[in-house]
Tab-separated table of C-alpha atoms in Angstrom:
chain	number	residue	atom	x	y	z
A	11	MET	CA	14.844	24.770	1.465
A	12	ASN	CA	12.997	27.734	-0.027
A	13	LYS	CA	9.473	27.048	-1.231
A	14	PRO	CA	9.222	27.122	-5.037
A	15	LYS	CA	6.774	29.603	-6.486
A	16	ILE	CA	3.538	28.090	-7.777
A	17	TYR	CA	2.064	29.163	-11.116
A	18	ILE	CA	-1.507	28.367	-12.161
A	19	PRO	CA	-1.879	28.994	-15.918
A	20	SER	CA	-5.479	29.693	-16.878
A	21	TYR	CA	-7.517	30.737	-19.893
A	22	ASN	CA	-11.238	31.506	-20.173
A	23	ARG	CA	-12.050	29.897	-16.832
A	24	SER	CA	-12.590	32.932	-14.617
A	25	GLY	CA	-15.917	31.583	-13.375
A	26	VAL	CA	-14.921	27.958	-12.821
A	27	ILE	CA	-11.245	28.011	-11.826
A	28	ARG	CA	-10.714	25.737	-8.800
A	29	THR	CA	-7.044	25.279	-7.980
A	30	HIS	CA	-6.648	28.518	-6.038
A	31	LYS	CA	-9.259	27.252	-3.554
A	32	LEU	CA	-7.169	24.275	-2.439
A	33	PRO	CA	-6.744	24.789	1.338
A	34	TRP	CA	-3.115	23.640	1.414
A	35	LEU	CA	-2.130	26.349	-1.094
A	36	ASN	CA	-2.124	28.915	1.693
A	37	GLY	CA	1.468	29.317	2.787
A	38	PHE	CA	2.860	29.083	-0.737
A	39	ASP	CA	3.591	32.024	-3.000
A	40	TRP	CA	1.174	31.443	-5.890
A	41	VAL	CA	-0.195	33.377	-8.867
A	42	ILE	CA	-2.690	32.750	-11.625
A	43	VAL	CA	-1.057	33.381	-14.996
A	44	VAL	CA	-3.255	34.765	-17.781
A	45	HIS	CA	-2.475	35.705	-21.359
A	46	ASN	CA	-3.523	39.351	-21.490
A	47	LYS	CA	-5.070	42.302	-19.673
A	48	ALA	CA	-8.608	41.496	-20.845
A	49	GLN	CA	-8.314	38.028	-19.342
A	50	ALA	CA	-6.905	39.506	-16.148
A	51	GLU	CA	-9.918	41.779	-15.731
A	52	GLU	CA	-12.282	38.821	-16.136
A	53	TYR	CA	-10.554	36.927	-13.328
A	54	ILE	CA	-10.457	39.984	-11.087
A	55	TYR	CA	-14.180	40.528	-11.725
A	56	GLY	CA	-14.691	36.875	-10.786
A	57	GLY	CA	-13.145	37.491	-7.369
A	58	ILE	CA	-9.423	36.801	-7.802
A	59	PRO	CA	-7.307	39.430	-5.991
A	60	ARG	CA	-5.379	41.621	-8.395
A	61	ASN	CA	-2.071	40.804	-6.700
A	62	ARG	CA	-2.649	37.111	-7.484
A	63	ILE	CA	-2.785	37.741	-11.250
A	64	LEU	CA	0.259	37.688	-13.524
A	65	ILE	CA	-0.146	38.789	-17.153
A	66	ALA	CA	2.113	36.826	-19.489
A	67	GLY	CA	1.491	38.840	-22.658
A	68	VAL	CA	2.065	35.779	-24.852
A	69	PRO	CA	-0.002	34.182	-27.650
A	70	ILE	CA	-2.914	31.961	-26.639
A	71	GLY	CA	-1.767	28.418	-25.891
A	72	MET	CA	-0.291	26.346	-23.109
A	73	VAL	CA	3.239	26.126	-24.516
A	74	PRO	CA	3.802	29.913	-24.767
A	75	MET	CA	2.472	30.166	-21.215
A	76	ARG	CA	4.739	27.422	-19.874
A	77	GLN	CA	7.751	28.920	-21.644
A	78	PHE	CA	6.954	32.363	-20.229
A	79	ILE	CA	6.901	30.923	-16.711
A	80	ARG	CA	10.112	29.043	-17.379
A	81	ASP	CA	11.847	32.204	-18.581
A	82	LEU	CA	11.158	33.897	-15.244
A	83	HIS	CA	13.685	31.610	-13.579
A	84	ALA	CA	17.428	31.106	-13.657
A	85	ASN	CA	19.015	27.745	-14.400
A	86	GLY	CA	18.897	25.525	-11.333
A	87	GLU	CA	15.781	27.125	-9.835
A	88	TRP	CA	12.735	25.036	-8.974
A	89	TYR	CA	9.200	26.176	-9.705
A	90	ILE	CA	5.780	24.515	-9.784
A	91	ASN	CA	2.982	24.504	-12.373
A	92	ILE	CA	-0.530	23.395	-11.413
A	93	ASP	CA	-3.447	23.302	-13.847
A	94	ASP	CA	-6.386	25.536	-13.007
A	95	ASN	CA	-8.959	22.768	-12.493
A	96	VAL	CA	-7.412	20.644	-9.735
A	97	ARG	CA	-10.157	19.792	-7.240
A	98	GLU	CA	-8.179	17.936	-4.585
A	99	LEU	CA	-4.939	16.145	-3.853
A	100	GLN	CA	-5.245	12.479	-2.969
A	101	VAL	CA	-2.285	11.159	-0.963
A	102	VAL	CA	-1.729	7.589	0.223
A	103	LYS	CA	-2.322	7.468	3.970
A	104	SER	CA	0.574	7.820	6.389
A	105	GLY	CA	1.840	4.442	7.465
A	106	PHE	CA	1.554	3.265	3.859
A	107	TYR	CA	3.030	6.297	2.099
A	108	GLU	CA	6.469	5.669	3.572
A	109	GLU	CA	6.765	2.178	2.025
A	110	PRO	CA	7.966	2.377	-1.623
A	111	PHE	CA	6.288	-0.913	-2.556
A	112	MET	CA	2.626	-1.117	-1.606
A	113	LYS	CA	2.653	-4.914	-1.648
A	114	LYS	CA	4.925	-4.825	1.397
A	115	ALA	CA	2.829	-2.223	3.194
A	116	TYR	CA	-0.442	-3.978	2.337
A	117	PRO	CA	0.410	-7.686	2.135
A	118	LYS	CA	-3.094	-8.871	1.258
A	119	ASN	CA	-3.895	-9.817	-2.323
A	120	PHE	CA	-4.821	-6.914	-4.578
A	121	ILE	CA	-8.560	-7.506	-5.054
A	122	ARG	CA	-10.510	-5.356	-7.441
A	123	TYR	CA	-13.271	-4.463	-4.987
A	124	ASP	CA	-11.163	-4.193	-1.847
A	125	LYS	CA	-12.752	-1.096	-0.314
A	126	GLU	CA	-10.198	-0.776	2.467
A	127	PHE	CA	-7.332	-0.811	-0.010
A	128	ARG	CA	-9.041	1.850	-2.094
A	129	LYS	CA	-9.397	4.108	0.949
A	130	ILE	CA	-5.622	4.046	1.417
A	131	TYR	CA	-5.213	5.753	-1.963
A	132	GLU	CA	-8.235	8.052	-1.888
A	133	ASN	CA	-7.189	9.864	1.266
A	134	VAL	CA	-7.627	13.598	0.567
A	135	GLU	CA	-4.790	15.746	1.887
A	136	THR	CA	-5.597	19.327	2.925
A	137	SER	CA	-2.638	20.116	5.170
A	138	HIS	CA	-0.129	22.650	3.912
A	139	SER	CA	2.669	21.107	5.965
A	140	ARG	CA	2.021	17.622	4.545
A	141	VAL	CA	2.030	18.819	0.944
A	142	TRP	CA	5.215	20.797	1.567
A	143	GLU	CA	6.849	17.671	3.043
A	144	ILE	CA	6.001	15.732	-0.122
A	145	ILE	CA	7.366	18.474	-2.371
A	146	GLN	CA	10.596	18.670	-0.355
A	147	GLU	CA	10.948	14.894	-0.470
A	148	MET	CA	10.637	14.921	-4.260
A	149	ILE	CA	13.012	17.840	-4.799
A	150	ASN	CA	15.626	16.167	-2.601
A	151	ILE	CA	15.399	12.975	-4.669
A	152	CYS	CA	15.610	14.943	-7.907
A	153	ASP	CA	18.646	16.918	-6.792
A	154	ARG	CA	20.377	13.743	-5.679
A	155	GLU	CA	19.563	11.813	-8.871
A	156	GLY	CA	20.077	14.618	-11.409
A	157	ILE	CA	16.375	14.894	-12.292
A	158	TYR	CA	14.848	18.132	-13.566
A	159	TYR	CA	11.180	17.223	-14.111
A	160	ALA	CA	8.799	15.610	-11.622
A	161	GLY	CA	5.104	14.995	-11.182
A	162	PHE	CA	2.441	12.703	-9.821
A	163	ALA	CA	0.254	9.763	-10.817
A	164	SER	CA	-1.378	10.263	-14.209
A	165	GLN	CA	-4.463	8.215	-13.275
A	166	ASP	CA	-6.399	7.299	-10.142
A	167	ASN	CA	-6.431	3.530	-10.794
A	168	TYR	CA	-4.464	2.243	-7.821
A	169	PHE	CA	-3.680	-1.094	-9.503
A	170	PHE	CA	-1.185	0.798	-11.653
A	171	ARG	CA	0.252	2.664	-8.662
A	172	ARG	CA	1.729	-0.088	-6.515
A	173	THR	CA	5.186	1.479	-6.719
A	174	LYS	CA	5.765	4.870	-5.139
A	175	TRP	CA	8.642	6.063	-7.309
A	176	MET	CA	8.851	5.782	-11.094
A	177	PHE	CA	11.772	7.171	-13.076
A	178	THR	CA	10.860	6.575	-16.734
A	179	SER	CA	7.121	7.271	-16.688
A	180	TYR	CA	4.992	9.903	-18.344
A	181	VAL	CA	4.823	13.089	-16.245
A	182	LYS	CA	1.315	14.471	-16.588
A	183	GLY	CA	1.194	18.257	-16.674
A	184	LYS	CA	-1.589	18.666	-14.123
A	185	PHE	CA	0.892	19.271	-11.292
A	186	ILE	CA	4.585	19.449	-12.104
A	187	LEU	CA	7.839	20.381	-10.379
A	188	VAL	CA	10.424	21.798	-12.767
A	189	LYS	CA	14.089	22.619	-12.239
A	190	LYS	CA	15.048	24.955	-15.037
A	191	ASP	CA	17.845	23.833	-17.319
A	192	SER	CA	18.454	25.410	-20.722
A	193	ARG	CA	19.200	22.019	-22.300
A	194	VAL	CA	15.471	21.270	-22.404
A	195	GLN	CA	12.890	23.666	-23.844
A	196	TYR	CA	9.197	23.539	-24.644
A	197	ASP	CA	8.570	22.960	-28.341
A	198	ARG	CA	6.556	25.925	-29.588
A	199	ALA	CA	5.262	23.844	-32.506
A	200	ILE	CA	3.119	21.930	-30.006
A	201	ASN	CA	-0.037	23.689	-28.884
A	202	CYS	CA	-1.270	21.241	-26.267
A	203	MET	CA	-0.137	17.864	-24.915
A	204	ASP	CA	3.209	19.515	-24.229
A	205	ASP	CA	3.732	17.225	-21.239
A	206	TYR	CA	4.462	14.317	-23.602
A	207	GLN	CA	7.133	16.325	-25.390
A	208	PHE	CA	8.659	17.637	-22.175
A	209	THR	CA	8.737	14.178	-20.596
A	210	ALA	CA	10.394	12.719	-23.696
A	211	ASP	CA	13.020	15.453	-23.903
A	212	ASN	CA	13.876	15.153	-20.210
A	213	LEU	CA	14.309	11.401	-20.624
A	214	ARG	CA	16.436	11.996	-23.717
A	215	VAL	CA	18.727	14.562	-22.063
A	216	PHE	CA	18.842	13.456	-18.418
A	217	GLY	CA	17.835	9.784	-18.653
A	218	LYS	CA	15.110	9.960	-16.023
A	219	VAL	CA	12.183	11.881	-14.555
A	220	LEU	CA	10.385	11.396	-11.228
A	221	VAL	CA	6.758	10.368	-10.736
A	222	ASN	CA	5.254	9.960	-7.276
A	223	GLY	CA	2.637	7.257	-7.789
A	224	TYR	CA	1.243	7.665	-4.281
A	225	VAL	CA	-0.129	11.129	-4.987
A	226	TYR	CA	-2.927	11.910	-7.459
A	227	PRO	CA	-4.103	15.440	-8.358
A	228	LYS	CA	-7.803	14.939	-9.023
A	229	ALA	CA	-8.892	17.385	-11.705
A	230	GLY	CA	-11.301	17.970	-14.537
A	231	HIS	CA	-10.386	16.904	-18.052
A	232	TYR	CA	-11.380	18.434	-21.409
A	233	GLU	CA	-13.461	21.065	-19.650
A	234	PRO	CA	-14.722	24.267	-21.324
A	235	GLY	CA	-12.104	26.998	-21.562
A	236	GLY	CA	-8.421	26.194	-21.418
A	237	CYS	CA	-7.315	24.142	-24.408
A	238	GLY	CA	-10.946	23.295	-25.172
A	239	GLU	CA	-13.294	20.363	-24.881
A	240	TYR	CA	-12.503	17.015	-26.482
A	241	ARG	CA	-14.285	17.673	-29.792
A	242	GLU	CA	-12.479	20.981	-30.167
A	243	ARG	CA	-9.117	19.272	-29.707
A	244	VAL	CA	-9.497	16.315	-32.051
A	245	ASP	CA	-7.715	18.088	-34.921
A	246	GLN	CA	-4.854	19.098	-32.601
A	247	LYS	CA	-4.364	15.476	-31.577
């Protein structure tokens, strides 16, 4: 299986962007996607190599950026989007990860302050080979099941992540695997929160998505830059 290309859309975060520093990213073909040349120069000045910058030339906003990335691919091709503020990837420890129902892998009662249970979920994965194994596993399931949109746990609360695979859940846009299909498009009327629309349309057209509840991309939320802080986005919501 060929490794899908990884795109990191970013806006006004040249000094605080984090995702490109993830150690497991080495070995993948990745680029930071910016809106225009002025933005590109800011990121290059901030230390990003010029060959890791891709200028989209689209209006400001996440949806135009996601659609630009999508248009780079032919139908049936997989690609990956990761937000620019992912700090680490938490993966359920080996020995537990392989069991699709955590209750079987960890037969004790689920106790709120069970520190050992928490450690199983908060294991930070830095290995390129391990992350690539997970991505391959997910793509294989998607191809077998006719799924075109996949992602990871939308929250770190492990009490809501007892099942490894979910097929009708919300796919949070922090880290997504997308198989292009022209039957589903991003709605340009939506500026942010496009992951809700894209999840809904994939469920409507294909009947299912894929969420790996045993993996959590830990990232910032409502940080400066990007789509803006919470107060700036209230009207958009």
